[in-house]
Amino acid sequence: AQSVTQPDIHITVSEGASLELRCNYSYGATPYLFWYVQSPGQGLQLLLKYFSGDTLVQGIKGFEAEFKRSQSSFNLRKPSVHWSDAAEYFCAVGSDTGGFKTIFGAGTRLFVKA
Amino acid sequence: SQTIHQWPATLVQPVGSPLSLECTVEGTSNPNLYWYRQAAGRGLQLLFYSVGIGQISSEVPQNLSASRPQDRQFILSSKKLLLSDSGFYLCAWEGSPNYGYTFGSGTRLTVV
Protein backbone atom coordinates (compact mmCIF):
# COMPACT_ATOMS: atom_id res chain seq x y z
CA ALA A 1 0.00 0.00 0.00
CA GLN A 2 1.11 3.50 -0.67
CA SER A 3 1.91 6.11 1.97
CA VAL A 4 2.99 9.72 2.02
CA THR A 5 4.95 11.72 4.57
CA GLN A 6 5.21 15.46 4.95
CA PRO A 7 8.04 15.94 7.44
CA ASP A 8 7.29 19.56 8.27
CA ILE A 9 4.17 20.33 10.27
CA HIS A 10 4.61 24.05 9.69
CA ILE A 11 7.00 26.36 7.91
CA THR A 12 7.46 30.11 8.12
CA VAL A 13 8.97 32.09 5.26
CA SER A 14 9.31 35.77 4.56
CA GLU A 15 7.32 37.31 1.78
CA GLY A 16 9.38 37.28 -1.39
CA ALA A 17 11.56 34.41 -0.23
CA SER A 18 11.65 31.04 -1.95
CA LEU A 19 9.69 28.08 -0.67
CA GLU A 20 10.17 24.35 -0.68
CA LEU A 21 7.71 21.96 0.96
CA ARG A 22 8.86 18.40 1.35
CA CYS A 23 6.94 15.26 0.48
CA ASN A 24 8.14 11.68 0.56
CA TYR A 25 6.09 8.78 -0.69
CA SER A 26 6.17 5.04 -0.57
CA TYR A 27 4.78 3.06 -3.45
CA GLY A 28 5.98 0.03 -5.34
CA ALA A 29 5.22 1.23 -8.83
CA THR A 30 5.21 4.58 -10.58
CA PRO A 31 3.06 6.78 -8.39
CA TYR A 32 0.45 9.34 -9.21
CA LEU A 33 1.43 12.38 -7.16
CA PHE A 34 -0.54 15.48 -6.28
CA TRP A 35 -0.24 18.70 -4.33
CA TYR A 36 -3.31 20.44 -2.95
CA VAL A 37 -3.72 23.73 -1.09
CA GLN A 38 -6.32 24.51 1.54
CA SER A 39 -7.13 28.00 2.78
CA PRO A 40 -8.65 28.21 6.27
CA GLY A 41 -12.22 26.95 6.38
CA GLN A 42 -12.20 25.99 2.72
CA GLY A 43 -11.98 22.87 0.65
CA LEU A 44 -8.79 21.72 -1.04
CA GLN A 45 -7.69 22.93 -4.45
CA LEU A 46 -5.49 20.94 -6.79
CA LEU A 47 -2.20 22.76 -7.45
CA LEU A 48 -0.49 20.24 -9.72
CA LYS A 49 -0.11 16.57 -10.47
CA TYR A 50 2.48 14.16 -11.82
CA PHE A 51 1.69 10.99 -13.72
CA SER A 52 4.61 10.40 -16.02
CA GLY A 53 6.98 12.18 -18.35
CA ASP A 54 8.83 15.35 -17.41
CA THR A 55 9.75 15.13 -13.75
CA LEU A 56 9.35 18.87 -13.24
CA VAL A 57 5.69 19.82 -13.33
CA GLN A 58 4.20 23.26 -13.35
CA GLY A 59 1.02 24.10 -11.52
CA ILE A 60 -1.25 26.98 -10.80
CA LYS A 61 -0.34 30.06 -8.76
CA GLY A 62 3.32 29.86 -9.76
CA PHE A 63 4.02 26.55 -8.02
CA GLU A 64 6.11 23.71 -9.38
CA ALA A 65 7.13 20.30 -8.10
CA GLU A 66 9.87 17.88 -8.99
CA PHE A 67 9.53 14.13 -8.93
CA LYS A 68 12.72 12.36 -7.84
CA ARG A 69 12.34 8.62 -8.02
CA SER A 70 15.72 7.93 -6.39
CA GLN A 71 14.69 9.92 -3.33
CA SER A 72 11.00 8.97 -3.38
CA SER A 73 10.23 12.64 -3.17
CA PHE A 74 7.88 15.13 -4.74
CA ASN A 75 8.78 18.50 -3.26
CA LEU A 76 6.73 21.61 -3.95
CA ARG A 77 8.53 24.85 -4.75
CA LYS A 78 7.82 28.47 -5.42
CA PRO A 79 10.53 31.03 -6.20
CA SER A 80 8.88 33.98 -4.48
CA VAL A 81 6.18 33.60 -1.86
CA HIS A 82 3.28 36.03 -1.55
CA TRP A 83 1.31 36.66 1.63
CA SER A 84 -1.71 35.08 -0.04
CA ASP A 85 0.15 31.75 -0.20
CA ALA A 86 -0.32 31.29 3.53
CA ALA A 87 -2.38 28.10 3.75
CA GLU A 88 -2.07 24.40 4.39
CA TYR A 89 -0.52 22.23 1.72
CA PHE A 90 -1.20 18.55 1.24
CA CYS A 91 0.80 16.06 -0.75
CA ALA A 92 -1.10 13.00 -1.98
CA VAL A 93 -0.26 9.76 -3.75
CA GLY A 94 -2.61 7.67 -5.83
CA SER A 95 -2.29 4.14 -7.05
CA ASP A 96 -2.84 2.60 -10.41
CA THR A 97 -5.88 0.83 -9.05
CA GLY A 98 -7.82 4.02 -9.14
CA GLY A 99 -8.31 7.35 -7.49
CA PHE A 100 -10.18 5.92 -4.54
CA LYS A 101 -6.86 4.73 -3.19
CA THR A 102 -5.40 8.22 -3.01
CA ILE A 103 -3.63 8.80 0.31
CA PHE A 104 -3.07 12.27 1.73
CA GLY A 105 -0.20 13.46 3.87
CA ALA A 106 -0.84 15.17 7.18
CA GLY A 107 -0.23 18.57 5.65
CA THR A 108 2.23 21.42 6.09
CA ARG A 109 1.00 24.75 7.35
CA LEU A 110 2.71 27.67 5.63
CA PHE A 111 3.02 30.98 7.44
CA VAL A 112 4.22 34.04 5.53
CA LYS A 113 5.73 36.94 7.41
CA ALA A 114 5.99 40.46 6.08
CA SER B 1 -17.82 23.56 -16.44
CA GLN B 2 -17.99 21.21 -13.51
CA THR B 3 -18.98 22.45 -10.08
CA ILE B 4 -19.52 20.81 -6.75
CA HIS B 5 -21.94 22.00 -4.10
CA GLN B 6 -21.82 21.01 -0.48
CA TRP B 7 -24.14 22.13 2.29
CA PRO B 8 -24.63 23.28 4.90
CA ALA B 9 -21.43 25.20 5.50
CA THR B 10 -21.70 24.96 9.27
CA LEU B 11 -23.79 22.82 11.56
CA VAL B 12 -24.12 22.51 15.32
CA GLN B 13 -25.93 19.41 16.43
CA PRO B 14 -26.57 17.84 19.85
CA VAL B 15 -25.24 14.42 20.70
CA GLY B 16 -27.65 11.70 19.64
CA SER B 17 -29.28 13.74 16.89
CA PRO B 18 -29.36 12.63 13.25
CA LEU B 19 -27.17 14.04 10.48
CA SER B 20 -27.57 14.56 6.78
CA LEU B 21 -24.95 16.29 4.66
CA GLU B 22 -25.51 16.62 0.96
CA CYS B 23 -23.14 16.98 -1.96
CA THR B 24 -24.06 17.44 -5.59
CA VAL B 25 -21.93 17.71 -8.70
CA GLU B 26 -22.84 19.51 -11.90
CA GLY B 27 -21.41 19.33 -15.36
CA THR B 28 -20.17 15.77 -15.35
CA SER B 29 -21.59 12.28 -15.39
CA ASN B 30 -20.69 9.12 -13.50
CA PRO B 31 -18.05 10.75 -11.30
CA ASN B 32 -16.25 8.98 -8.51
CA LEU B 33 -17.48 10.60 -5.30
CA TYR B 34 -15.80 10.78 -1.91
CA TRP B 35 -16.48 11.84 1.67
CA TYR B 36 -13.49 12.86 3.76
CA ARG B 37 -13.27 14.06 7.33
CA GLN B 38 -10.59 16.40 8.56
CA ALA B 39 -10.08 16.66 12.30
CA ALA B 40 -8.51 19.81 13.70
CA GLY B 41 -4.80 19.94 12.89
CA ARG B 42 -4.84 16.62 11.10
CA GLY B 43 -4.92 15.32 7.59
CA LEU B 44 -7.77 13.89 5.60
CA GLN B 45 -9.44 10.64 6.48
CA LEU B 46 -11.35 8.88 3.71
CA LEU B 47 -14.77 7.85 5.00
CA PHE B 48 -16.66 6.63 1.93
CA TYR B 49 -16.31 6.49 -1.81
CA SER B 50 -18.69 5.64 -4.59
CA VAL B 51 -18.07 4.70 -8.20
CA GLY B 52 -21.74 4.63 -9.18
CA ILE B 53 -25.36 4.88 -8.10
CA GLY B 54 -26.01 2.73 -5.06
CA GLN B 55 -22.36 1.65 -4.88
CA ILE B 56 -20.80 2.67 -1.57
CA SER B 57 -17.51 1.56 -0.09
CA SER B 58 -16.64 2.29 3.51
CA GLU B 59 -13.09 2.85 4.60
CA VAL B 60 -13.56 3.33 8.32
CA PRO B 61 -16.13 1.60 10.52
CA GLN B 62 -18.16 4.16 12.42
CA ASN B 63 -21.69 5.33 13.03
CA LEU B 64 -21.79 7.20 9.74
CA SER B 65 -23.27 5.95 6.49
CA ALA B 66 -23.36 7.21 2.92
CA SER B 67 -25.76 6.89 0.05
CA ARG B 68 -25.76 7.77 -3.62
CA PRO B 69 -29.36 7.94 -4.75
CA GLN B 70 -28.56 9.72 -8.01
CA ASP B 71 -25.52 9.84 -10.25
CA ARG B 72 -24.35 13.23 -9.04
CA GLN B 73 -25.65 13.21 -5.47
CA PHE B 74 -23.78 11.90 -2.46
CA ILE B 75 -25.21 11.99 1.05
CA LEU B 76 -23.50 11.45 4.38
CA SER B 77 -25.75 10.45 7.26
CA SER B 78 -25.86 9.39 10.84
CA LYS B 79 -28.73 8.20 12.98
CA LYS B 80 -27.14 9.32 16.26
CA LEU B 81 -24.20 11.68 16.38
CA LEU B 82 -21.32 11.28 18.79
CA LEU B 83 -19.03 13.99 20.12
CA SER B 84 -16.21 12.37 18.17
CA ASP B 85 -18.09 13.03 14.91
CA SER B 86 -17.15 16.71 15.14
CA GLY B 87 -14.90 17.82 12.33
CA PHE B 88 -14.68 19.30 8.88
CA TYR B 89 -16.39 17.16 6.26
CA LEU B 90 -15.35 17.41 2.66
CA CYS B 91 -17.01 16.01 -0.41
CA ALA B 92 -14.93 15.49 -3.55
CA TRP B 93 -15.39 14.18 -7.07
CA GLU B 94 -13.08 12.77 -9.68
CA GLY B 95 -13.89 12.34 -13.34
CA SER B 96 -11.55 9.44 -13.88
CA PRO B 97 -9.09 7.55 -11.68
CA ASN B 98 -6.09 9.59 -10.59
CA TYR B 99 -7.24 12.62 -12.52
CA GLY B 100 -7.22 14.67 -9.33
CA TYR B 101 -10.00 15.62 -6.97
CA THR B 102 -12.25 18.63 -6.98
CA PHE B 103 -13.37 19.37 -3.45
CA GLY B 104 -16.45 21.07 -2.13
CA SER B 105 -16.13 23.95 0.30
CA GLY B 106 -16.73 21.72 3.30
CA THR B 107 -19.11 21.48 6.25
CA ARG B 108 -17.93 22.34 9.74
CA LEU B 109 -19.82 20.01 12.09
CA THR B 110 -19.77 20.60 15.82
CA VAL B 111 -21.47 18.05 18.01
CA VAL B 112 -22.34 19.44 21.43
PDB file of C-alpha atoms in Angstrom:
ATOM      1  CA  ALA A   1       0.000   0.000   0.000  1.00  0.00           C
ATOM      2  CA  GLN A   2       1.113   3.501  -0.672  1.00  0.00           C
ATOM      3  CA  SER A   3       1.913   6.106   1.966  1.00  0.00           C
ATOM      4  CA  VAL A   4       2.992   9.725   2.017  1.00  0.00           C
ATOM      5  CA  THR A   5       4.952  11.723   4.569  1.00  0.00           C
ATOM      6  CA  GLN A   6       5.210  15.458   4.948  1.00  0.00           C
ATOM      7  CA  PRO A   7       8.043  15.942   7.444  1.00  0.00           C
ATOM      8  CA  ASP A   8       7.294  19.562   8.269  1.00  0.00           C
ATOM      9  CA  ILE A   9       4.172  20.335  10.271  1.00  0.00           C
ATOM     10  CA  HIS A  10       4.611  24.051   9.695  1.00  0.00           C
ATOM     11  CA  ILE A  11       6.999  26.356   7.911  1.00  0.00           C
ATOM     12  CA  THR A  12       7.463  30.112   8.116  1.00  0.00           C
ATOM     13  CA  VAL A  13       8.970  32.087   5.263  1.00  0.00           C
ATOM     14  CA  SER A  14       9.310  35.775   4.557  1.00  0.00           C
ATOM     15  CA  GLU A  15       7.317  37.310   1.780  1.00  0.00           C
ATOM     16  CA  GLY A  16       9.378  37.285  -1.388  1.00  0.00           C
ATOM     17  CA  ALA A  17      11.558  34.408  -0.235  1.00  0.00           C
ATOM     18  CA  SER A  18      11.652  31.043  -1.952  1.00  0.00           C
ATOM     19  CA  LEU A  19       9.686  28.079  -0.673  1.00  0.00           C
ATOM     20  CA  GLU A  20      10.170  24.348  -0.679  1.00  0.00           C
ATOM     21  CA  LEU A  21       7.712  21.961   0.960  1.00  0.00           C
ATOM     22  CA  ARG A  22       8.855  18.397   1.348  1.00  0.00           C
ATOM     23  CA  CYS A  23       6.942  15.264   0.478  1.00  0.00           C
ATOM     24  CA  ASN A  24       8.140  11.678   0.557  1.00  0.00           C
ATOM     25  CA  TYR A  25       6.090   8.776  -0.691  1.00  0.00           C
ATOM     26  CA  SER A  26       6.175   5.036  -0.569  1.00  0.00           C
ATOM     27  CA  TYR A  27       4.781   3.061  -3.454  1.00  0.00           C
ATOM     28  CA  GLY A  28       5.976   0.032  -5.338  1.00  0.00           C
ATOM     29  CA  ALA A  29       5.223   1.230  -8.827  1.00  0.00           C
ATOM     30  CA  THR A  30       5.213   4.577 -10.580  1.00  0.00           C
ATOM     31  CA  PRO A  31       3.058   6.779  -8.387  1.00  0.00           C
ATOM     32  CA  TYR A  32       0.452   9.336  -9.207  1.00  0.00           C
ATOM     33  CA  LEU A  33       1.428  12.381  -7.160  1.00  0.00           C
ATOM     34  CA  PHE A  34      -0.536  15.482  -6.275  1.00  0.00           C
ATOM     35  CA  TRP A  35      -0.237  18.703  -4.331  1.00  0.00           C
ATOM     36  CA  TYR A  36      -3.311  20.439  -2.946  1.00  0.00           C
ATOM     37  CA  VAL A  37      -3.722  23.727  -1.094  1.00  0.00           C
ATOM     38  CA  GLN A  38      -6.320  24.513   1.541  1.00  0.00           C
ATOM     39  CA  SER A  39      -7.128  27.997   2.778  1.00  0.00           C
ATOM     40  CA  PRO A  40      -8.649  28.211   6.270  1.00  0.00           C
ATOM     41  CA  GLY A  41     -12.217  26.948   6.381  1.00  0.00           C
ATOM     42  CA  GLN A  42     -12.198  25.989   2.718  1.00  0.00           C
ATOM     43  CA  GLY A  43     -11.975  22.868   0.649  1.00  0.00           C
ATOM     44  CA  LEU A  44      -8.786  21.718  -1.037  1.00  0.00           C
ATOM     45  CA  GLN A  45      -7.694  22.932  -4.446  1.00  0.00           C
ATOM     46  CA  LEU A  46      -5.485  20.942  -6.787  1.00  0.00           C
ATOM     47  CA  LEU A  47      -2.203  22.756  -7.451  1.00  0.00           C
ATOM     48  CA  LEU A  48      -0.491  20.244  -9.717  1.00  0.00           C
ATOM     49  CA  LYS A  49      -0.107  16.569 -10.470  1.00  0.00           C
ATOM     50  CA  TYR A  50       2.475  14.160 -11.819  1.00  0.00           C
ATOM     51  CA  PHE A  51       1.687  10.994 -13.721  1.00  0.00           C
ATOM     52  CA  SER A  52       4.612  10.403 -16.022  1.00  0.00           C
ATOM     53  CA  GLY A  53       6.984  12.181 -18.354  1.00  0.00           C
ATOM     54  CA  ASP A  54       8.825  15.349 -17.415  1.00  0.00           C
ATOM     55  CA  THR A  55       9.746  15.133 -13.752  1.00  0.00           C
ATOM     56  CA  LEU A  56       9.347  18.871 -13.240  1.00  0.00           C
ATOM     57  CA  VAL A  57       5.690  19.818 -13.329  1.00  0.00           C
ATOM     58  CA  GLN A  58       4.195  23.258 -13.353  1.00  0.00           C
ATOM     59  CA  GLY A  59       1.025  24.104 -11.519  1.00  0.00           C
ATOM     60  CA  ILE A  60      -1.250  26.981 -10.805  1.00  0.00           C
ATOM     61  CA  LYS A  61      -0.340  30.060  -8.755  1.00  0.00           C
ATOM     62  CA  GLY A  62       3.323  29.861  -9.756  1.00  0.00           C
ATOM     63  CA  PHE A  63       4.021  26.547  -8.021  1.00  0.00           C
ATOM     64  CA  GLU A  64       6.113  23.714  -9.380  1.00  0.00           C
ATOM     65  CA  ALA A  65       7.126  20.300  -8.095  1.00  0.00           C
ATOM     66  CA  GLU A  66       9.871  17.885  -8.987  1.00  0.00           C
ATOM     67  CA  PHE A  67       9.534  14.126  -8.928  1.00  0.00           C
ATOM     68  CA  LYS A  68      12.721  12.356  -7.842  1.00  0.00           C
ATOM     69  CA  ARG A  69      12.340   8.617  -8.022  1.00  0.00           C
ATOM     70  CA  SER A  70      15.721   7.930  -6.395  1.00  0.00           C
ATOM     71  CA  GLN A  71      14.688   9.919  -3.327  1.00  0.00           C
ATOM     72  CA  SER A  72      10.997   8.966  -3.382  1.00  0.00           C
ATOM     73  CA  SER A  73      10.227  12.643  -3.170  1.00  0.00           C
ATOM     74  CA  PHE A  74       7.876  15.129  -4.744  1.00  0.00           C
ATOM     75  CA  ASN A  75       8.781  18.497  -3.263  1.00  0.00           C
ATOM     76  CA  LEU A  76       6.734  21.608  -3.949  1.00  0.00           C
ATOM     77  CA  ARG A  77       8.534  24.853  -4.747  1.00  0.00           C
ATOM     78  CA  LYS A  78       7.821  28.471  -5.422  1.00  0.00           C
ATOM     79  CA  PRO A  79      10.531  31.028  -6.201  1.00  0.00           C
ATOM     80  CA  SER A  80       8.881  33.977  -4.479  1.00  0.00           C
ATOM     81  CA  VAL A  81       6.177  33.602  -1.860  1.00  0.00           C
ATOM     82  CA  HIS A  82       3.284  36.028  -1.548  1.00  0.00           C
ATOM     83  CA  TRP A  83       1.313  36.660   1.625  1.00  0.00           C
ATOM     84  CA  SER A  84      -1.710  35.080  -0.040  1.00  0.00           C
ATOM     85  CA  ASP A  85       0.151  31.753  -0.202  1.00  0.00           C
ATOM     86  CA  ALA A  86      -0.324  31.286   3.528  1.00  0.00           C
ATOM     87  CA  ALA A  87      -2.376  28.100   3.753  1.00  0.00           C
ATOM     88  CA  GLU A  88      -2.069  24.401   4.391  1.00  0.00           C
ATOM     89  CA  TYR A  89      -0.519  22.229   1.724  1.00  0.00           C
ATOM     90  CA  PHE A  90      -1.198  18.547   1.240  1.00  0.00           C
ATOM     91  CA  CYS A  91       0.796  16.056  -0.750  1.00  0.00           C
ATOM     92  CA  ALA A  92      -1.096  13.003  -1.977  1.00  0.00           C
ATOM     93  CA  VAL A  93      -0.265   9.761  -3.746  1.00  0.00           C
ATOM     94  CA  GLY A  94      -2.611   7.675  -5.834  1.00  0.00           C
ATOM     95  CA  SER A  95      -2.292   4.135  -7.053  1.00  0.00           C
ATOM     96  CA  ASP A  96      -2.842   2.598 -10.414  1.00  0.00           C
ATOM     97  CA  THR A  97      -5.879   0.833  -9.047  1.00  0.00           C
ATOM     98  CA  GLY A  98      -7.822   4.022  -9.141  1.00  0.00           C
ATOM     99  CA  GLY A  99      -8.314   7.355  -7.489  1.00  0.00           C
ATOM    100  CA  PHE A 100     -10.176   5.922  -4.543  1.00  0.00           C
ATOM    101  CA  LYS A 101      -6.859   4.733  -3.193  1.00  0.00           C
ATOM    102  CA  THR A 102      -5.404   8.224  -3.006  1.00  0.00           C
ATOM    103  CA  ILE A 103      -3.631   8.797   0.310  1.00  0.00           C
ATOM    104  CA  PHE A 104      -3.068  12.270   1.731  1.00  0.00           C
ATOM    105  CA  GLY A 105      -0.195  13.456   3.866  1.00  0.00           C
ATOM    106  CA  ALA A 106      -0.844  15.168   7.185  1.00  0.00           C
ATOM    107  CA  GLY A 107      -0.228  18.569   5.646  1.00  0.00           C
ATOM    108  CA  THR A 108       2.232  21.422   6.093  1.00  0.00           C
ATOM    109  CA  ARG A 109       0.999  24.750   7.348  1.00  0.00           C
ATOM    110  CA  LEU A 110       2.715  27.668   5.629  1.00  0.00           C
ATOM    111  CA  PHE A 111       3.024  30.977   7.438  1.00  0.00           C
ATOM    112  CA  VAL A 112       4.223  34.040   5.533  1.00  0.00           C
ATOM    113  CA  LYS A 113       5.731  36.938   7.414  1.00  0.00           C
ATOM    114  CA  ALA A 114       5.987  40.456   6.081  1.00  0.00           C
TER     115      ALA A 114
ATOM    116  CA  SER B   1     -17.818  23.564 -16.443  1.00  0.00           C
ATOM    117  CA  GLN B   2     -17.988  21.212 -13.506  1.00  0.00           C
ATOM    118  CA  THR B   3     -18.984  22.454 -10.081  1.00  0.00           C
ATOM    119  CA  ILE B   4     -19.518  20.808  -6.748  1.00  0.00           C
ATOM    120  CA  HIS B   5     -21.940  22.000  -4.101  1.00  0.00           C
ATOM    121  CA  GLN B   6     -21.818  21.009  -0.482  1.00  0.00           C
ATOM    122  CA  TRP B   7     -24.142  22.131   2.291  1.00  0.00           C
ATOM    123  CA  PRO B   8     -24.632  23.277   4.903  1.00  0.00           C
ATOM    124  CA  ALA B   9     -21.428  25.201   5.497  1.00  0.00           C
ATOM    125  CA  THR B  10     -21.695  24.959   9.273  1.00  0.00           C
ATOM    126  CA  LEU B  11     -23.786  22.817  11.561  1.00  0.00           C
ATOM    127  CA  VAL B  12     -24.119  22.514  15.316  1.00  0.00           C
ATOM    128  CA  GLN B  13     -25.926  19.408  16.434  1.00  0.00           C
ATOM    129  CA  PRO B  14     -26.573  17.838  19.849  1.00  0.00           C
ATOM    130  CA  VAL B  15     -25.239  14.421  20.704  1.00  0.00           C
ATOM    131  CA  GLY B  16     -27.655  11.703  19.643  1.00  0.00           C
ATOM    132  CA  SER B  17     -29.281  13.739  16.894  1.00  0.00           C
ATOM    133  CA  PRO B  18     -29.357  12.630  13.248  1.00  0.00           C
ATOM    134  CA  LEU B  19     -27.174  14.038  10.483  1.00  0.00           C
ATOM    135  CA  SER B  20     -27.573  14.558   6.781  1.00  0.00           C
ATOM    136  CA  LEU B  21     -24.949  16.288   4.662  1.00  0.00           C
ATOM    137  CA  GLU B  22     -25.513  16.617   0.961  1.00  0.00           C
ATOM    138  CA  CYS B  23     -23.143  16.976  -1.956  1.00  0.00           C
ATOM    139  CA  THR B  24     -24.060  17.439  -5.592  1.00  0.00           C
ATOM    140  CA  VAL B  25     -21.931  17.710  -8.696  1.00  0.00           C
ATOM    141  CA  GLU B  26     -22.836  19.515 -11.899  1.00  0.00           C
ATOM    142  CA  GLY B  27     -21.410  19.328 -15.365  1.00  0.00           C
ATOM    143  CA  THR B  28     -20.172  15.767 -15.346  1.00  0.00           C
ATOM    144  CA  SER B  29     -21.588  12.276 -15.394  1.00  0.00           C
ATOM    145  CA  ASN B  30     -20.687   9.118 -13.502  1.00  0.00           C
ATOM    146  CA  PRO B  31     -18.050  10.754 -11.305  1.00  0.00           C
ATOM    147  CA  ASN B  32     -16.247   8.976  -8.506  1.00  0.00           C
ATOM    148  CA  LEU B  33     -17.481  10.604  -5.300  1.00  0.00           C
ATOM    149  CA  TYR B  34     -15.805  10.780  -1.913  1.00  0.00           C
ATOM    150  CA  TRP B  35     -16.481  11.839   1.666  1.00  0.00           C
ATOM    151  CA  TYR B  36     -13.486  12.860   3.756  1.00  0.00           C
ATOM    152  CA  ARG B  37     -13.267  14.062   7.334  1.00  0.00           C
ATOM    153  CA  GLN B  38     -10.593  16.404   8.557  1.00  0.00           C
ATOM    154  CA  ALA B  39     -10.081  16.657  12.301  1.00  0.00           C
ATOM    155  CA  ALA B  40      -8.507  19.814  13.697  1.00  0.00           C
ATOM    156  CA  GLY B  41      -4.800  19.940  12.893  1.00  0.00           C
ATOM    157  CA  ARG B  42      -4.844  16.622  11.103  1.00  0.00           C
ATOM    158  CA  GLY B  43      -4.920  15.317   7.594  1.00  0.00           C
ATOM    159  CA  LEU B  44      -7.772  13.890   5.599  1.00  0.00           C
ATOM    160  CA  GLN B  45      -9.436  10.635   6.483  1.00  0.00           C
ATOM    161  CA  LEU B  46     -11.355   8.883   3.715  1.00  0.00           C
ATOM    162  CA  LEU B  47     -14.774   7.850   5.000  1.00  0.00           C
ATOM    163  CA  PHE B  48     -16.660   6.629   1.934  1.00  0.00           C
ATOM    164  CA  TYR B  49     -16.308   6.486  -1.805  1.00  0.00           C
ATOM    165  CA  SER B  50     -18.689   5.645  -4.593  1.00  0.00           C
ATOM    166  CA  VAL B  51     -18.073   4.699  -8.200  1.00  0.00           C
ATOM    167  CA  GLY B  52     -21.739   4.628  -9.185  1.00  0.00           C
ATOM    168  CA  ILE B  53     -25.363   4.882  -8.099  1.00  0.00           C
ATOM    169  CA  GLY B  54     -26.011   2.733  -5.062  1.00  0.00           C
ATOM    170  CA  GLN B  55     -22.357   1.654  -4.879  1.00  0.00           C
ATOM    171  CA  ILE B  56     -20.798   2.675  -1.574  1.00  0.00           C
ATOM    172  CA  SER B  57     -17.511   1.560  -0.085  1.00  0.00           C
ATOM    173  CA  SER B  58     -16.636   2.295   3.513  1.00  0.00           C
ATOM    174  CA  GLU B  59     -13.087   2.847   4.603  1.00  0.00           C
ATOM    175  CA  VAL B  60     -13.560   3.331   8.324  1.00  0.00           C
ATOM    176  CA  PRO B  61     -16.125   1.600  10.516  1.00  0.00           C
ATOM    177  CA  GLN B  62     -18.164   4.161  12.421  1.00  0.00           C
ATOM    178  CA  ASN B  63     -21.686   5.329  13.033  1.00  0.00           C
ATOM    179  CA  LEU B  64     -21.787   7.195   9.740  1.00  0.00           C
ATOM    180  CA  SER B  65     -23.270   5.953   6.489  1.00  0.00           C
ATOM    181  CA  ALA B  66     -23.359   7.208   2.924  1.00  0.00           C
ATOM    182  CA  SER B  67     -25.762   6.893   0.052  1.00  0.00           C
ATOM    183  CA  ARG B  68     -25.759   7.770  -3.623  1.00  0.00           C
ATOM    184  CA  PRO B  69     -29.362   7.937  -4.746  1.00  0.00           C
ATOM    185  CA  GLN B  70     -28.555   9.724  -8.010  1.00  0.00           C
ATOM    186  CA  ASP B  71     -25.519   9.843 -10.255  1.00  0.00           C
ATOM    187  CA  ARG B  72     -24.350  13.229  -9.040  1.00  0.00           C
ATOM    188  CA  GLN B  73     -25.646  13.206  -5.467  1.00  0.00           C
ATOM    189  CA  PHE B  74     -23.780  11.896  -2.456  1.00  0.00           C
ATOM    190  CA  ILE B  75     -25.214  11.994   1.047  1.00  0.00           C
ATOM    191  CA  LEU B  76     -23.500  11.453   4.378  1.00  0.00           C
ATOM    192  CA  SER B  77     -25.754  10.446   7.257  1.00  0.00           C
ATOM    193  CA  SER B  78     -25.865   9.387  10.840  1.00  0.00           C
ATOM    194  CA  LYS B  79     -28.733   8.195  12.980  1.00  0.00           C
ATOM    195  CA  LYS B  80     -27.136   9.320  16.262  1.00  0.00           C
ATOM    196  CA  LEU B  81     -24.203  11.682  16.377  1.00  0.00           C
ATOM    197  CA  LEU B  82     -21.321  11.284  18.792  1.00  0.00           C
ATOM    198  CA  LEU B  83     -19.031  13.986  20.118  1.00  0.00           C
ATOM    199  CA  SER B  84     -16.213  12.371  18.170  1.00  0.00           C
ATOM    200  CA  ASP B  85     -18.086  13.035  14.909  1.00  0.00           C
ATOM    201  CA  SER B  86     -17.154  16.707  15.136  1.00  0.00           C
ATOM    202  CA  GLY B  87     -14.900  17.816  12.332  1.00  0.00           C
ATOM    203  CA  PHE B  88     -14.680  19.301   8.880  1.00  0.00           C
ATOM    204  CA  TYR B  89     -16.387  17.164   6.264  1.00  0.00           C
ATOM    205  CA  LEU B  90     -15.349  17.408   2.662  1.00  0.00           C
ATOM    206  CA  CYS B  91     -17.006  16.013  -0.413  1.00  0.00           C
ATOM    207  CA  ALA B  92     -14.935  15.491  -3.548  1.00  0.00           C
ATOM    208  CA  TRP B  93     -15.388  14.181  -7.065  1.00  0.00           C
ATOM    209  CA  GLU B  94     -13.081  12.773  -9.679  1.00  0.00           C
ATOM    210  CA  GLY B  95     -13.890  12.342 -13.337  1.00  0.00           C
ATOM    211  CA  SER B  96     -11.551   9.438 -13.879  1.00  0.00           C
ATOM    212  CA  PRO B  97      -9.092   7.547 -11.680  1.00  0.00           C
ATOM    213  CA  ASN B  98      -6.087   9.590 -10.588  1.00  0.00           C
ATOM    214  CA  TYR B  99      -7.241  12.623 -12.521  1.00  0.00           C
ATOM    215  CA  GLY B 100      -7.221  14.667  -9.332  1.00  0.00           C
ATOM    216  CA  TYR B 101     -10.003  15.621  -6.966  1.00  0.00           C
ATOM    217  CA  THR B 102     -12.245  18.633  -6.983  1.00  0.00           C
ATOM    218  CA  PHE B 103     -13.374  19.373  -3.454  1.00  0.00           C
ATOM    219  CA  GLY B 104     -16.447  21.065  -2.129  1.00  0.00           C
ATOM    220  CA  SER B 105     -16.131  23.947   0.298  1.00  0.00           C
ATOM    221  CA  GLY B 106     -16.734  21.719   3.300  1.00  0.00           C
ATOM    222  CA  THR B 107     -19.110  21.476   6.250  1.00  0.00           C
ATOM    223  CA  ARG B 108     -17.933  22.341   9.737  1.00  0.00           C
ATOM    224  CA  LEU B 109     -19.822  20.013  12.092  1.00  0.00           C
ATOM    225  CA  THR B 110     -19.768  20.602  15.815  1.00  0.00           C
ATOM    226  CA  VAL B 111     -21.474  18.055  18.010  1.00  0.00           C
ATOM    227  CA  VAL B 112     -22.342  19.445  21.432  1.00  0.00           C
TER     228      VAL B 112
END
